[in-house]
PDB file of C-alpha atoms in Angstrom:
ATOM      1  CA  MET A  15      21.958  10.630  27.470  1.00 46.00           C
ATOM      2  CA  LYS A  16      18.487  10.586  25.760  1.00 41.00           C
ATOM      3  CA  LYS A  17      20.195  12.577  22.856  1.00 42.00           C
ATOM      4  CA  THR A  18      22.983  10.083  22.680  1.00 43.00           C
ATOM      5  CA  THR A  19      20.666   7.011  22.829  1.00 44.00           C
ATOM      6  CA  LEU A  20      18.605   8.413  19.895  1.00 43.00           C
ATOM      7  CA  LEU A  21      21.799   9.115  17.966  1.00 42.00           C
ATOM      8  CA  LEU A  22      22.939   5.392  18.266  1.00 43.00           C
ATOM      9  CA  LEU A  23      19.512   4.219  17.280  1.00 45.00           C
ATOM     10  CA  SER A  24      19.887   6.516  14.018  1.00 45.00           C
ATOM     11  CA  CYS A  25      23.244   5.098  13.252  1.00 45.00           C
ATOM     12  CA  CYS A  26      21.907   1.647  13.722  1.00 48.00           C
ATOM     13  CA  SER A  27      19.137   1.926  11.563  1.00 43.00           C
ATOM     14  CA  LEU A  28      21.510   2.922   8.718  1.00 42.00           C
ATOM     15  CA  LEU A  29      23.404  -0.332   8.984  1.00 39.00           C
ATOM     16  CA  LEU A  30      20.470  -2.664   9.674  1.00 42.00           C
ATOM     17  CA  LEU A  31      17.596  -1.650   7.434  1.00 44.00           C
ATOM     18  CA  THR A  32      17.480  -3.843   4.170  1.00 41.00           C
ATOM     19  CA  GLN A  33      14.465  -1.991   2.865  1.00 45.00           C
ATOM     20  CA  CYS A  34      16.560   1.182   2.510  1.00 44.00           C
ATOM     21  CA  GLN A  35      18.727  -0.521  -0.307  1.00 43.00           C
ATOM     22  CA  LYS A  36      18.368   1.779  -3.394  1.00 35.00           C
ATOM     23  CA  ALA A  37      17.633   0.366  -6.795  1.00 37.00           C
ATOM     24  CA  ASP A  38      19.593   0.830  -9.902  1.00 37.00           C
ATOM     25  CA  GLU A  39      18.111   3.825 -12.126  1.00 34.00           C
ATOM     26  CA  GLU A  40      18.480   4.081 -15.798  1.00 34.00           C
ATOM     27  CA  MET A  41      17.649   7.805 -16.653  1.00 32.00           C
ATOM     28  CA  VAL A  42      15.645   8.160 -19.947  1.00 33.00           C
ATOM     29  CA  PRO A  43      14.042  11.564 -20.430  1.00 34.00           C
ATOM     30  CA  LYS A  44      11.107  10.769 -22.588  1.00 38.00           C
ATOM     31  CA  MET A  45       7.576   9.843 -21.441  1.00 42.00           C
ATOM     32  CA  GLN A  46       6.087   7.125 -23.372  1.00 45.00           C
ATOM     33  CA  ASN A  47       2.548   7.383 -25.103  1.00 52.00           C
ATOM     34  CA  GLU A  48      -0.245   5.407 -23.428  1.00 49.00           C
ATOM     35  CA  THR A  49      -1.209   3.963 -26.806  1.00 52.00           C
ATOM     36  CA  GLU A  50       2.259   2.264 -27.225  1.00 50.00           C
ATOM     37  CA  VAL A  51       2.110   0.799 -23.998  1.00 46.00           C
ATOM     38  CA  ALA A  52      -1.530  -0.624 -24.521  1.00 48.00           C
ATOM     39  CA  ALA A  53      -0.404  -2.008 -27.854  1.00 47.00           C
ATOM     40  CA  VAL A  54       2.409  -3.955 -26.277  1.00 45.00           C
ATOM     41  CA  ALA A  55      -0.003  -5.534 -23.803  1.00 45.00           C
ATOM     42  CA  ALA A  56      -2.587  -6.268 -26.464  1.00 45.00           C
ATOM     43  CA  ALA A  57      -0.290  -8.109 -28.431  1.00 44.00           C
ATOM     44  CA  ALA A  58       0.864 -10.390 -25.467  1.00 48.00           C
ATOM     45  CA  PRO A  59      -1.964 -10.720 -23.173  1.00 67.00           C
ATOM     46  CA  CYS A  60      -0.693 -12.290 -19.533  1.00 91.00           C
ATOM     47  CA  ALA A  61      -2.099 -14.874 -17.585  1.00 91.00           C
ATOM     48  CA  CYS A  62      -4.112 -12.944 -15.211  1.00 94.00           C
ATOM     49  CA  SER A  63      -7.165 -14.696 -13.676  1.00 92.00           C
ATOM     50  CA  GLU A  64      -9.883 -13.522 -11.703  1.00 94.00           C
ATOM     51  CA  SER A  65     -10.360 -15.063  -8.053  1.00 94.00           C
ATOM     52  CA  SER A  66     -13.084 -17.603  -7.561  1.00 96.00           C
ATOM     53  CA  THR A  67     -14.079 -15.674  -4.551  1.00 97.00           C
ATOM     54  CA  LYS A  68     -14.228 -12.549  -6.174  1.00 98.00           C
ATOM     55  CA  VAL A  69     -17.297 -10.120  -5.765  1.00 98.00           C
ATOM     56  CA  SER A  70     -17.952  -7.375  -8.637  1.00 97.00           C
ATOM     57  CA  GLY A  71     -20.552  -5.336  -9.839  1.00 96.00           C
ATOM     58  CA  THR A  72     -22.847  -2.838  -7.621  1.00 97.00           C
ATOM     59  CA  SER A  73     -22.415  -4.775  -4.504  1.00 97.00           C
ATOM     60  CA  ALA A  74     -18.711  -4.618  -4.746  1.00 98.00           C
ATOM     61  CA  GLN A  75     -18.632  -1.121  -5.622  1.00 98.00           C
ATOM     62  CA  ALA A  76     -21.168  -0.270  -2.678  1.00 98.00           C
ATOM     63  CA  TRP A  77     -19.164  -1.986  -0.123  1.00 98.00           C
ATOM     64  CA  ALA A  78     -16.037  -0.439  -1.332  1.00 98.00           C
ATOM     65  CA  THR A  79     -17.512   3.141  -1.050  1.00 98.00           C
ATOM     66  CA  GLN A  80     -19.238   2.210   2.395  1.00 98.00           C
ATOM     67  CA  PHE A  81     -15.697   1.173   4.096  1.00 98.00           C
ATOM     68  CA  ALA A  82     -13.552   3.207   2.001  1.00 98.00           C
ATOM     69  CA  PRO A  83     -10.643   4.570   4.424  1.00 98.00           C
ATOM     70  CA  LEU A  84      -9.392   8.020   5.131  1.00 98.00           C
ATOM     71  CA  ILE A  85      -5.949   8.382   4.535  1.00 98.00           C
ATOM     72  CA  LYS A  86      -3.722  11.030   5.759  1.00 98.00           C
ATOM     73  CA  PHE A  87      -0.293  12.242   4.237  1.00 98.00           C
ATOM     74  CA  ASP A  88       2.641  13.819   5.831  1.00 97.00           C
ATOM     75  CA  ARG A  89       2.536  17.656   5.600  1.00 97.00           C
ATOM     76  CA  ALA A  90       5.681  17.514   3.627  1.00 96.00           C
ATOM     77  CA  SER A  91       4.780  14.514   1.532  1.00 97.00           C
ATOM     78  CA  PRO A  92       7.256  14.580  -1.644  1.00 96.00           C
ATOM     79  CA  ASP A  93       4.561  12.708  -3.925  1.00 97.00           C
ATOM     80  CA  TYR A  94       1.009  11.213  -3.843  1.00 98.00           C
ATOM     81  CA  PRO A  95      -0.353   8.029  -5.517  1.00 98.00           C
ATOM     82  CA  THR A  96      -1.151   7.975  -9.352  1.00 98.00           C
ATOM     83  CA  THR A  97      -3.019   6.198 -11.774  1.00 98.00           C
ATOM     84  CA  VAL A  98      -1.678   2.934 -13.158  1.00 98.00           C
ATOM     85  CA  GLU A  99      -2.088   4.283 -16.801  1.00 98.00           C
ATOM     86  CA  ASN A 100       0.184   7.308 -15.742  1.00 98.00           C
ATOM     87  CA  ILE A 101       2.620   4.411 -14.334  1.00 98.00           C
ATOM     88  CA  PHE A 102       2.610   2.518 -17.382  1.00 98.00           C
ATOM     89  CA  ALA A 103       2.866   5.472 -19.770  1.00 98.00           C
ATOM     90  CA  SER A 104       5.911   6.666 -17.823  1.00 98.00           C
ATOM     91  CA  SER A 105       7.678   3.163 -18.502  1.00 98.00           C
ATOM     92  CA  ASP A 106       9.477   1.688 -21.382  1.00 98.00           C
ATOM     93  CA  PRO A 107       6.883   0.070 -23.381  1.00 96.00           C
ATOM     94  CA  SER A 108       8.915  -2.991 -24.123  1.00 96.00           C
ATOM     95  CA  SER A 109       9.339  -3.463 -20.348  1.00 97.00           C
ATOM     96  CA  ALA A 110       5.495  -4.092 -20.180  1.00 96.00           C
ATOM     97  CA  ALA A 111       5.784  -7.497 -21.936  1.00 95.00           C
ATOM     98  CA  CYS A 112       4.346 -10.583 -19.892  1.00 95.00           C
ATOM     99  CA  GLY A 113       6.835 -11.831 -17.631  1.00 95.00           C
ATOM    100  CA  GLY A 114       8.980  -8.694 -17.850  1.00 96.00           C
ATOM    101  CA  LYS A 115       9.976  -6.114 -15.416  1.00 97.00           C
ATOM    102  CA  LEU A 116       8.768  -2.546 -15.842  1.00 98.00           C
ATOM    103  CA  VAL A 117      11.478   0.233 -16.334  1.00 98.00           C
ATOM    104  CA  LEU A 118      10.615   3.775 -15.346  1.00 98.00           C
ATOM    105  CA  VAL A 119      11.599   6.470 -18.154  1.00 98.00           C
ATOM    106  CA  GLU A 120       9.870   9.330 -16.798  1.00 97.00           C
ATOM    107  CA  ARG A 121      10.415  10.258 -13.053  1.00 94.00           C
ATOM    108  CA  THR A 122       8.334  13.186 -12.303  1.00 95.00           C
ATOM    109  CA  VAL A 123       6.373  12.531  -9.383  1.00 93.00           C
ATOM    110  CA  PRO A 124       2.615  13.340  -8.961  1.00 96.00           C
ATOM    111  CA  ARG A 125       1.977  16.109  -6.622  1.00 96.00           C
ATOM    112  CA  SER A 126      -1.919  15.949  -6.714  1.00 97.00           C
ATOM    113  CA  LYS A 127      -4.068  14.541  -4.041  1.00 97.00           C
ATOM    114  CA  ASP A 128      -6.658  13.660  -6.838  1.00 98.00           C
ATOM    115  CA  PHE A 129      -5.784  10.134  -7.498  1.00 98.00           C
ATOM    116  CA  PRO A 130      -7.686   6.723  -7.750  1.00 98.00           C
ATOM    117  CA  THR A 131      -7.851   4.328  -5.188  1.00 98.00           C
ATOM    118  CA  TYR A 132      -8.017   0.777  -6.555  1.00 98.00           C
ATOM    119  CA  PHE A 133      -9.894  -2.062  -4.791  1.00 98.00           C
ATOM    120  CA  ASP A 134     -10.685  -5.690  -4.934  1.00 98.00           C
ATOM    121  CA  VAL A 135     -13.505  -7.776  -2.875  1.00 98.00           C
ATOM    122  CA  GLN A 136     -13.400 -11.326  -1.922  1.00 98.00           C
ATOM    123  CA  VAL A 137     -15.776 -13.509   0.105  1.00 98.00           C
ATOM    124  CA  HIS A 138     -14.319 -16.051   2.656  1.00 98.00           C
ATOM    125  CA  PRO A 139     -14.755 -19.314   0.827  1.00 98.00           C
ATOM    126  CA  SER A 140     -16.166 -21.178   3.677  1.00 98.00           C
ATOM    127  CA  ASP A 141     -18.088 -18.474   5.604  1.00 98.00           C
ATOM    128  CA  ALA A 142     -19.821 -16.179   3.203  1.00 98.00           C
ATOM    129  CA  ASP A 143     -20.898 -13.600   6.216  1.00 98.00           C
ATOM    130  CA  ARG A 144     -16.931 -12.468   6.016  1.00 98.00           C
ATOM    131  CA  ILE A 145     -16.077  -9.973   3.260  1.00 98.00           C
ATOM    132  CA  PHE A 146     -12.612  -8.698   2.431  1.00 98.00           C
ATOM    133  CA  ILE A 147     -12.064  -5.459   0.660  1.00 98.00           C
ATOM    134  CA  ASP A 148      -8.321  -4.764  -0.557  1.00 98.00           C
ATOM    135  CA  TYR A 149      -7.526  -1.264  -1.148  1.00 98.00           C
ATOM    136  CA  TRP A 150      -4.504  -0.287  -3.392  1.00 98.00           C
ATOM    137  CA  TRP A 151      -2.410   2.598  -4.073  1.00 98.00           C
ATOM    138  CA  ALA A 152       0.098   2.981  -6.858  1.00 98.00           C
ATOM    139  CA  TYR A 153       3.140   5.281  -6.744  1.00 98.00           C
ATOM    140  CA  LYS A 154       5.621   5.983  -9.478  1.00 97.00           C
ATOM    141  CA  ARG A 155       8.586   6.168  -7.113  1.00 96.00           C
ATOM    142  CA  GLN A 156       9.674   6.026  -3.451  1.00 94.00           C
ATOM    143  CA  GLU A 157      11.901   8.669  -2.584  1.00 93.00           C
ATOM    144  CA  ASN A 158      15.267   8.554  -0.708  1.00 91.00           C
ATOM    145  CA  CYS A 159      14.543   8.267   3.096  1.00 89.00           C
ATOM    146  CA  PHE A 160      18.212   9.414   4.078  1.00 86.00           C
ATOM    147  CA  SER A 161      20.867  10.548   1.734  1.00 84.00           C
ATOM    148  CA  ASN A 162      20.716   8.025  -1.146  1.00 86.00           C
ATOM    149  CA  LEU A 163      18.958   5.091   0.667  1.00 82.00           C
ATOM    150  CA  GLY A 164      15.538   3.724   0.329  1.00 84.00           C
ATOM    151  CA  GLY A 165      14.692   4.863  -3.139  1.00 88.00           C
ATOM    152  CA  HIS A 166      13.208   2.892  -5.810  1.00 92.00           C
ATOM    153  CA  ASP A 167      11.176   3.104  -8.953  1.00 96.00           C
ATOM    154  CA  TYR A 168       7.348   2.121  -8.565  1.00 97.00           C
ATOM    155  CA  ASP A 169       5.737   1.348  -5.082  1.00 97.00           C
ATOM    156  CA  LEU A 170       2.275  -0.430  -4.318  1.00 97.00           C
ATOM    157  CA  GLU A 171       0.661  -0.211  -0.950  1.00 98.00           C
ATOM    158  CA  HIS A 172      -2.466  -1.568   0.521  1.00 98.00           C
ATOM    159  CA  VAL A 173      -4.970  -2.021   3.460  1.00 98.00           C
ATOM    160  CA  VAL A 174      -7.348  -4.768   3.834  1.00 98.00           C
ATOM    161  CA  ILE A 175     -10.860  -4.486   5.729  1.00 99.00           C
ATOM    162  CA  GLN A 176     -12.789  -7.401   6.986  1.00 98.00           C
ATOM    163  CA  PHE A 177     -16.270  -6.942   7.683  1.00 98.00           C
ATOM    164  CA  ARG A 178     -19.636  -8.933   8.330  1.00 98.00           C
ATOM    165  CA  GLN A 179     -22.206  -8.948   5.590  1.00 98.00           C
ATOM    166  CA  SER A 180     -24.909  -9.674   8.127  1.00 98.00           C
ATOM    167  CA  THR A 181     -24.312  -6.709  10.431  1.00 97.00           C
ATOM    168  CA  GLN A 182     -22.371  -4.273   8.152  1.00 97.00           C
ATOM    169  CA  ARG A 183     -19.518  -4.113  10.923  1.00 98.00           C
ATOM    170  CA  ILE A 184     -15.941  -4.041  10.388  1.00 98.00           C
ATOM    171  CA  ILE A 185     -14.095  -6.795  11.983  1.00 98.00           C
ATOM    172  CA  SER A 186     -10.513  -6.368  11.383  1.00 98.00           C
ATOM    173  CA  VAL A 187      -7.978  -3.908   9.470  1.00 98.00           C
ATOM    174  CA  THR A 188      -4.731  -4.900   8.325  1.00 98.00           C
ATOM    175  CA  TYR A 189      -2.085  -2.384   7.610  1.00 98.00           C
ATOM    176  CA  PHE A 190       0.869  -3.342   5.214  1.00 98.00           C
ATOM    177  CA  GLN A 191       4.184  -1.509   5.222  1.00 94.00           C
ATOM    178  CA  HIS A 192       7.816  -2.490   4.140  1.00 83.00           C
ATOM    179  CA  GLY A 193       7.219  -6.118   3.670  1.00 83.00           C
ATOM    180  CA  GLY A 194       5.463  -6.502   6.968  1.00 94.00           C
ATOM    181  CA  TYR A 195       1.910  -6.027   8.291  1.00 97.00           C
ATOM    182  CA  TYR A 196      -0.291  -6.193  11.452  1.00 98.00           C
ATOM    183  CA  THR A 197      -3.905  -6.285  12.174  1.00 98.00           C
ATOM    184  CA  LYS A 198      -5.997  -4.044  14.308  1.00 98.00           C
ATOM    185  CA  ASP A 199      -9.267  -5.206  16.210  1.00 98.00           C
ATOM    186  CA  TYR A 200     -12.446  -3.135  15.072  1.00 98.00           C
ATOM    187  CA  ARG A 201     -14.851  -5.472  16.585  1.00 98.00           C
ATOM    188  CA  SER A 202     -15.403  -2.990  19.507  1.00 97.00           C
ATOM    189  CA  LYS A 203     -15.553   0.055  17.327  1.00 97.00           C
ATOM    190  CA  ALA A 204     -18.931   1.920  16.933  1.00 94.00           C
ATOM    191  CA  ALA A 205     -20.873   1.091  13.603  1.00 92.00           C
ATOM    192  CA  GLY A 206     -19.891   3.478  11.031  1.00 94.00           C
ATOM    193  CA  THR A 207     -16.544   4.244  12.403  1.00 97.00           C
ATOM    194  CA  ARG A 208     -14.127   5.324   9.480  1.00 98.00           C
ATOM    195  CA  VAL A 209     -11.058   3.607   9.139  1.00 98.00           C
ATOM    196  CA  GLN A 210      -8.176   5.815   9.011  1.00 98.00           C
ATOM    197  CA  ALA A 211      -4.593   5.260   7.738  1.00 98.00           C
ATOM    198  CA  TRP A 212      -1.598   7.309   7.884  1.00 98.00           C
ATOM    199  CA  VAL A 213       0.908   7.227   5.137  1.00 98.00           C
ATOM    200  CA  GLY A 214       4.747   7.247   5.615  1.00 96.00           C
ATOM    201  CA  LYS A 215       6.251  10.079   4.140  1.00 96.00           C
ATOM    202  CA  PHE A 216       8.760   8.637   2.066  1.00 94.00           C
ATOM    203  CA  ALA A 217       8.112   4.575   1.955  1.00 95.00           C
ATOM    204  CA  HIS A 218       4.453   5.102   1.760  1.00 97.00           C
ATOM    205  CA  GLY A 219       3.567   2.054   4.187  1.00 97.00           C
ATOM    206  CA  MET A 220       0.273   2.330   5.702  1.00 98.00           C
ATOM    207  CA  TYR A 221      -0.062   2.753   9.613  1.00 98.00           C
ATOM    208  CA  HIS A 222      -2.844   3.077  12.115  1.00 98.00           C
ATOM    209  CA  PHE A 223      -1.305   6.176  13.981  1.00 98.00           C
ATOM    210  CA  GLY A 224       0.799   9.053  13.062  1.00 97.00           C
ATOM    211  CA  SER A 225       4.379   9.989  13.837  1.00 96.00           C
ATOM    212  CA  SER A 226       5.711  13.777  14.030  1.00 94.00           C
ATOM    213  CA  ILE A 227       9.090  12.843  15.581  1.00 88.00           C
ATOM    214  CA  THR A 228      12.061  11.057  13.977  1.00 79.00           C
ATOM    215  CA  LEU A 229      16.066  11.384  13.290  1.00 82.00           C
ATOM    216  CA  PRO A 230      17.979  11.524  10.213  1.00 83.00           C
ATOM    217  CA  GLY A 231      18.509   7.798   9.311  1.00 82.00           C
ATOM    218  CA  TYR A 232      15.881   6.581  11.488  1.00 87.00           C
ATOM    219  CA  GLU A 233      13.214   7.708   9.202  1.00 88.00           C
ATOM    220  CA  CYS A 234      14.147   4.629   7.085  1.00 90.00           C
ATOM    221  CA  ALA A 235      13.262   2.260   9.819  1.00 90.00           C
ATOM    222  CA  TYR A 236      10.009   0.232  10.016  1.00 91.00           C
ATOM    223  CA  TRP A 237       8.275   2.715  12.307  1.00 93.00           C
ATOM    224  CA  GLY A 238      10.482   5.816  11.711  1.00 92.00           C
ATOM    225  CA  ASP A 239       8.888   7.381   8.542  1.00 93.00           C
ATOM    226  CA  TYR A 240       7.342  10.766   9.294  1.00 94.00           C
ATOM    227  CA  ARG A 241       3.322  10.491   9.268  1.00 97.00           C
ATOM    228  CA  ASN A 242       2.560  14.112  10.253  1.00 97.00           C
ATOM    229  CA  PRO A 243      -0.342  15.629   8.471  1.00 98.00           C
ATOM    230  CA  ASN A 244      -1.423  19.330   8.784  1.00 98.00           C
ATOM    231  CA  GLY A 245      -5.161  18.787   9.419  1.00 97.00           C
ATOM    232  CA  THR A 246      -7.915  18.325   6.774  1.00 98.00           C
ATOM    233  CA  GLN A 247      -5.682  19.624   3.998  1.00 98.00           C
ATOM    234  CA  ASP A 248      -3.663  16.509   3.955  1.00 98.00           C
ATOM    235  CA  GLU A 249      -6.683  14.246   4.114  1.00 98.00           C
ATOM    236  CA  VAL A 250      -8.148  12.253   1.166  1.00 98.00           C
ATOM    237  CA  LEU A 251     -11.282  10.424   1.484  1.00 98.00           C
ATOM    238  CA  THR A 252     -10.832   7.388  -0.798  1.00 98.00           C
ATOM    239  CA  GLY A 253     -14.325   6.659  -1.478  1.00 98.00           C
ATOM    240  CA  ASN A 254     -14.429   9.753  -3.802  1.00 97.00           C
ATOM    241  CA  ARG A 255     -12.544   7.975  -6.497  1.00 98.00           C
ATOM    242  CA  LEU A 256     -12.654   4.016  -6.444  1.00 98.00           C
ATOM    243  CA  VAL A 257     -11.866   1.715  -9.139  1.00 98.00           C
ATOM    244  CA  GLN A 258     -12.331  -1.917  -9.350  1.00 98.00           C
ATOM    245  CA  MET A 259      -9.044  -3.834 -10.446  1.00 98.00           C
ATOM    246  CA  SER A 260      -9.855  -6.212 -13.220  1.00 97.00           C
ATOM    247  CA  CYS A 261      -7.739  -8.557 -15.589  1.00 96.00           C
ATOM    248  CA  SER A 262      -9.674  -6.908 -18.459  1.00 95.00           C
ATOM    249  CA  ALA A 263      -7.490  -3.718 -17.668  1.00 96.00           C
ATOM    250  CA  PHE A 264      -3.966  -4.397 -19.418  1.00 94.00           C
ATOM    251  CA  GLU A 265      -2.100  -2.684 -16.413  1.00 97.00           C
ATOM    252  CA  PHE A 266      -3.497  -5.274 -13.880  1.00 97.00           C
ATOM    253  CA  ASN A 267      -3.163  -7.983 -16.534  1.00 97.00           C
ATOM    254  CA  PHE A 268       0.512  -7.419 -16.453  1.00 97.00           C
ATOM    255  CA  SER A 269       2.183 -10.580 -15.297  1.00 96.00           C
ATOM    256  CA  GLY A 270       5.842  -9.087 -14.758  1.00 97.00           C
ATOM    257  CA  ASN A 271       7.463  -7.116 -11.738  1.00 97.00           C
ATOM    258  CA  TRP A 272       6.558  -3.478 -11.276  1.00 97.00           C
ATOM    259  CA  GLY A 273      10.280  -2.666 -10.948  1.00 96.00           C
ATOM    260  CA  ASP A 274      12.014  -4.215  -7.644  1.00 93.00           C
ATOM    261  CA  PRO A 275       8.652  -4.249  -5.532  1.00 93.00           C
ATOM    262  CA  GLY A 276       7.334  -7.022  -7.449  1.00 95.00           C
ATOM    263  CA  LYS A 277       4.115  -8.373  -8.833  1.00 96.00           C
ATOM    264  CA  GLY A 278       1.104  -6.371  -9.415  1.00 97.00           C
ATOM    265  CA  PRO A 279      -2.128  -6.731  -7.202  1.00 97.00           C
ATOM    266  CA  LEU A 280      -3.889  -9.385  -9.161  1.00 97.00           C
ATOM    267  CA  PHE A 281      -0.787 -11.393  -9.346  1.00 97.00           C
ATOM    268  CA  ARG A 282      -0.267 -11.618  -5.649  1.00 96.00           C
ATOM    269  CA  ASP A 283      -2.266 -13.948  -2.932  1.00 96.00           C
ATOM    270  CA  ARG A 284      -5.555 -12.679  -1.871  1.00 96.00           C
ATOM    271  CA  SER A 285      -6.676 -15.364   0.395  1.00 98.00           C
ATOM    272  CA  TYR A 286      -6.418 -12.934   3.249  1.00 98.00           C
ATOM    273  CA  TRP A 287      -8.600 -15.105   5.476  1.00 98.00           C
ATOM    274  CA  ASN A 288      -5.323 -17.650   5.467  1.00 98.00           C
ATOM    275  CA  PHE A 289      -3.101 -15.145   6.447  1.00 98.00           C
ATOM    276  CA  PRO A 290      -1.604 -14.928  10.003  1.00 98.00           C
ATOM    277  CA  ALA A 291      -2.566 -11.778  11.607  1.00 98.00           C
ATOM    278  CA  CYS A 292       0.906 -10.061  11.240  1.00 98.00           C
ATOM    279  CA  SER A 293       4.173 -10.536   9.767  1.00 96.00           C
ATOM    280  CA  GLY A 294       7.677  -9.149  11.018  1.00 94.00           C
ATOM    281  CA  THR A 295       9.165  -9.837  14.710  1.00 93.00           C
ATOM    282  CA  ASP A 296      12.740  -8.356  13.926  1.00 90.00           C
ATOM    283  CA  GLY A 297      12.370  -5.684  16.269  1.00 86.00           C
ATOM    284  CA  PRO A 298      12.469  -1.647  15.579  1.00 75.00           C
ATOM    285  CA  PHE A 299      15.514  -1.991  13.051  1.00 76.00           C
ATOM    286  CA  GLY A 300      13.696  -4.703  10.812  1.00 83.00           C
ATOM    287  CA  GLN A 301      10.472  -5.971   9.876  1.00 89.00           C
ATOM    288  CA  ASP A 302       8.401  -5.456  13.027  1.00 93.00           C
ATOM    289  CA  GLY A 303       4.782  -5.685  12.054  1.00 96.00           C
ATOM    290  CA  CYS A 304       3.735  -8.165  15.207  1.00 97.00           C
ATOM    291  CA  SER A 305       4.657  -5.377  17.715  1.00 96.00           C
ATOM    292  CA  ALA A 306       1.536  -3.709  16.751  1.00 97.00           C
ATOM    293  CA  CYS A 307      -0.668  -6.417  16.145  1.00 98.00           C
ATOM    294  CA  ASP A 308      -3.826  -7.136  18.359  1.00 98.00           C
ATOM    295  CA  PHE A 309      -3.790 -10.900  17.644  1.00 98.00           C
ATOM    296  CA  GLY A 310      -0.181 -12.271  16.959  1.00 92.00           C
ATOM    297  CA  ASN A 311       1.042 -14.308  14.410  1.00 96.00           C
ATOM    298  CA  THR A 312      -0.412 -17.405  15.065  1.00 97.00           C
ATOM    299  CA  LYS A 313      -4.005 -16.227  14.524  1.00 98.00           C
ATOM    300  CA  GLN A 314      -5.267 -16.303  10.962  1.00 98.00           C
ATOM    301  CA  ILE A 315      -7.251 -13.232   9.993  1.00 98.00           C
ATOM    302  CA  GLY A 316     -10.239 -15.083   8.750  1.00 98.00           C
ATOM    303  CA  THR A 317     -10.751 -16.582  12.268  1.00 98.00           C
ATOM    304  CA  ILE A 318     -10.998 -13.365  14.069  1.00 98.00           C
TER     305      ILE A 318
END
């Protein structure tokens, strides 16, 4: 009976998961030169603007290093994050024009765990003791999770850590995945506790726990993606290679879409203090972040 139920869950997931729609792909074999891409961006700078609440300089770097999460990949991960320079160099230069849509032309996925973690630091506009660090990872592709489902070019994933400047203690951690997200309470954690995040094998979503059991098809579901590291060899301490995002970098100044996943980090809403603590109440076959949230979707992150 249990096996039958799991099989039915697997079949249902294939029918109901909208995040597994595969994007159209145009195969062009030649990787573009990074200089060409930079020239296109320089010729038409986009309308990127830094947030009025942004913290930069040595304080931002020190905080980002202090609270940098330990991330854990599945032991059979097909790819890893890469640099934004590599992503744009792998894209059609003409597609990097302001307001355009990046088109990937070189799809060889990175297989190295030596990658940067990009970050942005914001201070709560009405409570200077609350600091928000947004950690981002950039991928060239999201591979298919089952058969020809789920794959698309480009992928951006992130985790947001909120801490108190006065106590240097983490308040909350918000994990994002598949268009949903949820927030975990860190106020009772011991000082210095390292935030950990498990990375989905195929869709790269960020989670607060691992998962070694799934089924064909169900791995496309919100909670179904494998997250089964093989010890420390699949872990990366992100504080070892941190890069602060800035509008001065043409990759982050690009105002168009990174393929189907949408805008780059600096063209998205970064006022996390106003965000509900979670998003997604559709059950296991849809966006279901609130089922793992410690606060529900009526509480704002900045009031925790």
